[in-house]
Coordinates of C-alpha atoms in Angstrom, one line a residue:
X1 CA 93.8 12.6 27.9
X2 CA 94.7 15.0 25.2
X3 CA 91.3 17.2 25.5
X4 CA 93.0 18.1 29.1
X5 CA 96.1 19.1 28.0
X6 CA 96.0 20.3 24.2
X7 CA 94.5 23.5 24.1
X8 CA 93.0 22.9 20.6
X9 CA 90.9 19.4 21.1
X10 CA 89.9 20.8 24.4
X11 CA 88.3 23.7 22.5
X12 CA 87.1 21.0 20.7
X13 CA 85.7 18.8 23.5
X14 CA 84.3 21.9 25.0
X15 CA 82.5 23.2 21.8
X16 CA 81.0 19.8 21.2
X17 CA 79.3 20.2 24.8
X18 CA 77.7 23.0 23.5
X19 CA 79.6 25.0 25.7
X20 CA 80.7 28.6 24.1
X21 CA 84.5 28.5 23.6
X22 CA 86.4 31.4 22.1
X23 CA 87.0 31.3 17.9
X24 CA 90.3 29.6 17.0
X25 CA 92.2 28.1 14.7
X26 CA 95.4 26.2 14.2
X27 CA 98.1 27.9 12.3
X28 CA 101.1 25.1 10.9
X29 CA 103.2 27.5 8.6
X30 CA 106.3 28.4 9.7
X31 CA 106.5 31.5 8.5
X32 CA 102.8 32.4 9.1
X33 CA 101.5 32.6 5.3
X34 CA 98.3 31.0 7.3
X35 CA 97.6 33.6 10.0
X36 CA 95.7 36.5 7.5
X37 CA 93.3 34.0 5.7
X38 CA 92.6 32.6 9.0
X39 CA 91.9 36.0 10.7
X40 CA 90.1 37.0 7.7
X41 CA 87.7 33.0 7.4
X42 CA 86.7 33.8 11.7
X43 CA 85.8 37.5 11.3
X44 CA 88.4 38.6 14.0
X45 CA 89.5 42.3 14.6
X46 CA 92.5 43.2 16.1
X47 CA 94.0 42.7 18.7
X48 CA 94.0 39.0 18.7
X49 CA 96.1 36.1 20.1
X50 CA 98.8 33.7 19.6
X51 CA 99.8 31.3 21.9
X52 CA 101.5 27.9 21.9
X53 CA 99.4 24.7 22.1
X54 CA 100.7 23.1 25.0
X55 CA 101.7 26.1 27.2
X56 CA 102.2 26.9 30.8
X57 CA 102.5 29.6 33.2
X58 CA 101.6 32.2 30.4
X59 CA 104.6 31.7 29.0
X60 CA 104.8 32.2 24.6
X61 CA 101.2 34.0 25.1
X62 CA 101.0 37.1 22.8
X63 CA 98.1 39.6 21.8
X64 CA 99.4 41.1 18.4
X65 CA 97.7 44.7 17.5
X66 CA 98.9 44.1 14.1
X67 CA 98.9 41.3 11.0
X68 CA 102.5 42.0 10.8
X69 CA 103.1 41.1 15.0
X70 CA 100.6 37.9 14.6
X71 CA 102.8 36.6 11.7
X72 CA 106.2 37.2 13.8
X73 CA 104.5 35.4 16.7
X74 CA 103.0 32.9 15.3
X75 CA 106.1 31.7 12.8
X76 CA 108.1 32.1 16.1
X77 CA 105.9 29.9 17.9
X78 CA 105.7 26.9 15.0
X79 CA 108.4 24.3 15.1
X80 CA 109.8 25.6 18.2
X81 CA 110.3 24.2 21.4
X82 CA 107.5 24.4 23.5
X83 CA 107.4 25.5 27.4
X84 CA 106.5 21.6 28.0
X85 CA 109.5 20.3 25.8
X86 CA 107.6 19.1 23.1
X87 CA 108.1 20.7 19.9
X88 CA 104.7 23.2 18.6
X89 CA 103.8 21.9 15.6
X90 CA 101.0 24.6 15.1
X91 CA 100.1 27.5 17.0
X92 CA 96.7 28.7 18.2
X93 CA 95.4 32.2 16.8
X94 CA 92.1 33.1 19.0
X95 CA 90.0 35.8 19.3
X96 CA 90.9 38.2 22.2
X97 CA 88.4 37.8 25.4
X98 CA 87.1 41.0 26.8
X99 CA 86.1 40.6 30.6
X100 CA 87.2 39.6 33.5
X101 CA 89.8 36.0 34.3
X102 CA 89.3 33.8 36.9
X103 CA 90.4 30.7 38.1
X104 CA 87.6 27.7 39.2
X105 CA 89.2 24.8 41.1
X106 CA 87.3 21.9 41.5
X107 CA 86.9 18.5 42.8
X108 CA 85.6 15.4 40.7
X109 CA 84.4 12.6 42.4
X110 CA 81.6 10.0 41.7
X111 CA 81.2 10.6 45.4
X112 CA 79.9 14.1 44.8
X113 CA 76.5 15.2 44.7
X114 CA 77.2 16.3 41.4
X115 CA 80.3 13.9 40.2
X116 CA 82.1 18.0 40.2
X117 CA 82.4 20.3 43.1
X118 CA 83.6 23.8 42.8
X119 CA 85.7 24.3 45.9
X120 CA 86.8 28.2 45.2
X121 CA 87.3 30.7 42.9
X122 CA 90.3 33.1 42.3
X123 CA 90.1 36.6 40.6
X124 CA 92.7 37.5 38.5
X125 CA 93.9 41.5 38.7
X126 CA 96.5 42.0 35.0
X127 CA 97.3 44.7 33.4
X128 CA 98.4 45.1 29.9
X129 CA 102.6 45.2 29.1
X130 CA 105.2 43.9 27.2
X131 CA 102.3 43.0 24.6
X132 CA 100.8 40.2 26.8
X133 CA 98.0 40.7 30.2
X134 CA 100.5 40.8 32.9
X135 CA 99.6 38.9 36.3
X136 CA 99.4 41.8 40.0
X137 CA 97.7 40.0 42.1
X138 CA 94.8 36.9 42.7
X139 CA 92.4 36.8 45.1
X140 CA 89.8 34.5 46.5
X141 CA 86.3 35.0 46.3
X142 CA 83.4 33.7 47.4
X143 CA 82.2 30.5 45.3
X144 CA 78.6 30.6 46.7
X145 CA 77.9 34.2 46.1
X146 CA 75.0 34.5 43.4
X147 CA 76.8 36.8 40.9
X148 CA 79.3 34.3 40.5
X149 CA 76.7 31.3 39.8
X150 CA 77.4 31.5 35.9
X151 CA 81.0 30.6 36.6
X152 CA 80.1 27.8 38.8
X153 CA 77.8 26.4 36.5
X154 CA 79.9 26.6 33.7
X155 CA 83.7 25.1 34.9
X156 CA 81.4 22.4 36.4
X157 CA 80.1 21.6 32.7
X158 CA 84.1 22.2 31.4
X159 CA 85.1 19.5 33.7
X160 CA 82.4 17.4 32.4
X161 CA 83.4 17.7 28.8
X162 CA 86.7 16.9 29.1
X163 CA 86.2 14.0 31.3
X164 CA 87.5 15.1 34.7
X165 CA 85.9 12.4 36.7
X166 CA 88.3 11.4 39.5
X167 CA 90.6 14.2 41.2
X168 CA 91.3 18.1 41.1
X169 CA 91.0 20.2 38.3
X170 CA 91.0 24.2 37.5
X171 CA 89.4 26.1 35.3
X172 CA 90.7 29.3 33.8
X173 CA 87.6 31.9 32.2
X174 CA 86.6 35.2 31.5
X175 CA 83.3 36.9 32.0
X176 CA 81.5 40.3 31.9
X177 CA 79.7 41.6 34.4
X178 CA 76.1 42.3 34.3
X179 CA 75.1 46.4 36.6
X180 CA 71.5 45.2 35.9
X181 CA 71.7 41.5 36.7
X182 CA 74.3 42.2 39.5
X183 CA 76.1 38.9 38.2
X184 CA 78.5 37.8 36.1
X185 CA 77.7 36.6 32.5
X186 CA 78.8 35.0 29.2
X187 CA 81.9 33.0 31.1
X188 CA 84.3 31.6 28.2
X189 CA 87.1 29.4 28.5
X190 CA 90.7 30.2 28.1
X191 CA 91.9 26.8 29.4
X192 CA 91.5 23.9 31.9
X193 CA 93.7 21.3 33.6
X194 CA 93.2 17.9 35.2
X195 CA 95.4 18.9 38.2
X196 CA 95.9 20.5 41.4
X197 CA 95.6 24.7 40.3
X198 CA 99.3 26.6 41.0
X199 CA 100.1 29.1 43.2
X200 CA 99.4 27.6 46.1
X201 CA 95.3 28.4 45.7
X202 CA 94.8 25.1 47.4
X203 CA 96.6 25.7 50.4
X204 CA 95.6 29.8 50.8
X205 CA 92.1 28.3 50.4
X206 CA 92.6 25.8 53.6
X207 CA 93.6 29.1 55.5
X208 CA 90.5 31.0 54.6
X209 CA 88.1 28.1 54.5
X210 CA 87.1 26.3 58.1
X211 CA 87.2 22.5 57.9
X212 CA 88.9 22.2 54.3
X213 CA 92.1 20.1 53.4
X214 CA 92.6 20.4 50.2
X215 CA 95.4 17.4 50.3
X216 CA 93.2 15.1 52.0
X217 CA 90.2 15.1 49.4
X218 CA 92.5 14.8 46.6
X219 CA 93.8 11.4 47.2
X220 CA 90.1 10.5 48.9
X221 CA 88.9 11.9 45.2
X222 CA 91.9 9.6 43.1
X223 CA 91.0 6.8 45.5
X224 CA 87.6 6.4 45.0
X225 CA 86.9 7.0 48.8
X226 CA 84.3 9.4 50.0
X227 CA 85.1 13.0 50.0
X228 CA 84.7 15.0 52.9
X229 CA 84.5 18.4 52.7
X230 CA 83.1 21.5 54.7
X231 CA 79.5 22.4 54.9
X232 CA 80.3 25.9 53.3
X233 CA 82.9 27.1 51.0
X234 CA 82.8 30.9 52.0
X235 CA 86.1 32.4 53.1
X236 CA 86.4 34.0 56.3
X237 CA 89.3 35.6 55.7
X238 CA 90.8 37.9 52.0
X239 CA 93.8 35.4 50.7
X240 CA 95.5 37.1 48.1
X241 CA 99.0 35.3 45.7
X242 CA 100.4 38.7 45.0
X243 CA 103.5 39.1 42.1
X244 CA 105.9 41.0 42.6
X245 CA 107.4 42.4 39.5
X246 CA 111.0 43.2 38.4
X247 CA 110.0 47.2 38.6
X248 CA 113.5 48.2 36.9
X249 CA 111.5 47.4 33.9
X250 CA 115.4 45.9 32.4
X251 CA 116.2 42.7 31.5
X252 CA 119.9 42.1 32.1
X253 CA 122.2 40.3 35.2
X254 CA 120.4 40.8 38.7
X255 CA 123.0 42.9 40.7
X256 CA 120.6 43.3 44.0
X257 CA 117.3 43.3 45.4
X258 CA 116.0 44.8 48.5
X259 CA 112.6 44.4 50.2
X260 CA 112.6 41.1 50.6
X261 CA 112.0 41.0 54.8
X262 CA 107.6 40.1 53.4
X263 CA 107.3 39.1 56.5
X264 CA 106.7 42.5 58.3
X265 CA 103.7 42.5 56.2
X266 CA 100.9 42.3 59.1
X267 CA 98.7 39.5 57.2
X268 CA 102.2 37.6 55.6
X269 CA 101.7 34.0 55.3
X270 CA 104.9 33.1 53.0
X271 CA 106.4 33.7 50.3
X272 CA 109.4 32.6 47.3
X273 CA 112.2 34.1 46.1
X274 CA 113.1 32.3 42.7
X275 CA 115.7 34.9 41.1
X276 CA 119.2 35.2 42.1
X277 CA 122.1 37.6 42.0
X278 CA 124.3 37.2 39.5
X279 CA 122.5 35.2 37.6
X280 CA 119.8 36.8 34.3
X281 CA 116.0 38.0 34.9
X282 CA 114.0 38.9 32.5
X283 CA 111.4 41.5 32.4
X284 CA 108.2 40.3 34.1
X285 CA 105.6 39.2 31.8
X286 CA 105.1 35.4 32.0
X287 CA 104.9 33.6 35.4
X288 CA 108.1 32.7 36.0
X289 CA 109.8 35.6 34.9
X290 CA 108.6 37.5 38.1
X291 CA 111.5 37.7 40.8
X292 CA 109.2 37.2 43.9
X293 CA 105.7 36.1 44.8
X294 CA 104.0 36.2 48.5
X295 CA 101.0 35.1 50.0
X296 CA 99.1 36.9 52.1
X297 CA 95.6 35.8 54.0
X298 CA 94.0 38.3 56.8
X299 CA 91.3 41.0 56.9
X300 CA 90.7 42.4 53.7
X301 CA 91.7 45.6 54.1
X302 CA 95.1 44.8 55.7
X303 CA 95.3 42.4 52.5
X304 CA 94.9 45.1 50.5
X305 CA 97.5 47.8 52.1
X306 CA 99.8 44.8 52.2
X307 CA 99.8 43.7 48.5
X308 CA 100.7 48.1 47.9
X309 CA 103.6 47.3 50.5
X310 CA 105.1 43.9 49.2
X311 CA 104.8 45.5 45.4
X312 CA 105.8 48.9 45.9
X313 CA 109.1 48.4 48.3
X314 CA 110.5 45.3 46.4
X315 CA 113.6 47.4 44.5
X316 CA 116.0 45.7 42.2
X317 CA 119.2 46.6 40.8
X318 CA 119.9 45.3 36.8
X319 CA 122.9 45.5 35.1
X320 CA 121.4 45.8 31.4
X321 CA 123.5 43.0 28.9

């Protein structure tokens, strides 16, 4: 269905829920004559953001501090070629979501108590570059902890409105958090797909969650068969998808790269390699632009010496174009 994969109807889908979905609108001209009456009709202050419809992996994902960048970005994005290979007929302008982003992965199954079962939940750590929140690290949290009962609540209802019935699906949201009602509040969606979420979360989650196999409720969930899962969700162990970054800050031909022996980390699991020498990387702001990723899963405090470790001693060598 398109309310699962276009980022505007599922706005719309959502909205129409009565579910609280960030201010947007669609922007068609190609050389962004649209973008200041629309920033100006939804009562937006700056910085906001422009993205591409039908996007992935964070990839043509901008927040413009200016009318002038929104205009570039969002005539860049129009008419282009999108990451999916379709070509962006419009492009989204939103408002800019202050809080925190996490990921909520669910199974849907009439079989459910509930028809949708949250199954864990990821906390994203960015930081701000190259004019777009840059992915450090995700980890997994604890899905039945009260201050994350919000979230729950709402992906559940975000699955529901876009009409994930049979399957997985994720959630991405942000959300403030409450010092007085020691919780998290006001969640708000920034997207959600009817699939199995990236980055491994599925199979980290297995390794941190007694008596869950991910693979094994998915095609029970597709199938129409019972799904079996555990009788808890906690994790007893910290999983963490760290990102390693191209820390030469250069775009340009990959000369060399050392620090790539992850497995000396004490709680290493894996981890992927997906640049090459000799061949261009980029500077890392969307997903794939990063040269490295690795998984860790252990006690939380080795997790978090290790992600310092895998980050910090991963050096490479660019030859700038």
């Amino acid at each position: 269905s398109s309310n699962r994969r276009d980022k505007a109807l599922m706005k719309n889908a959502v909205a129409a829920a009565g579910l609280r979905v960030a201010k947007y609108a669609r922007l068609t001209d190609p050389k962004g004559a649209d973008v200041k009456p629309a920033i100006e009709e939804l009562e937006l202050d700056f910085p906001v953001v422009v993205k591409t419809p039908r996007g992935m992996g964070t990839q043509d994902v901008y927040i413009c501090d200016s009318m002038e960048d929104a205009i570039q970005r969002s005539s860049q994005i129009v008419r282009s070629v999108g990451p999916d290979g379709t070509k962006a007929n419009f492009s989204l302008l939103e408002e800019f979501l202050v809080g925190e982003e996490f990921a909520v992965n669910v199974v849907a199954s009439p079989t459910t108590c509930k028809g949708v079962q949250v199954t864990d939940i990821w906390a994203y750590s960015k930081i701000f570059e190259e004019g777009a929140m840059v992915n450090t690290w995700q980890t997994l949290v604890n899905c039945h902890d009260p201050k994350h009962a919000v979230l729950v609540r709402y992906a559940e209802g975000i699955c529901r409105a876009v009409g994930i019935k049979y399957g997985f699906g994720h959630v991405e949201l942000m959300a403030t958090y409450s010092e007085e009602k020691k919780r998290y509040m006001d969640p708000v969606m920034v997207e959600v797909g009817a699939r199995l979420a990236g980055g491994r979360k599925g199979i980290m989650t297995s390794k941190a969650v007694p008596g869950w196999y991910p693979f094994e409720a998915m095609i029970d969930a597709y199938c129409g068969f019972p799904v079996r899962v555990p009788p808890s969700f906690t994790p007893v162990k910290s999983a963490r998808h760290v990102y390693i970054p191209n820390n030469s800050k250069k775009a340009g031909i990959l000369k060399s790269y050392t620090g790539d022996d992850f497995d000396r980390l004490p709680s290493y699991d894996s981890h992927e390699v997906i640049k090459y020498v000799g061949k261009r990387i980029e500077k890392s702001v969307s997903i794939m632009s990063f040269p490295a990723f690795v998984w860790l899963v252990g006690d939380k405090e080795q997790v978090e010496k290790d992600t310092v470790a895998a980050r910090d001693g991963f050096i490479v060598e660019v030859a700038e174009e």
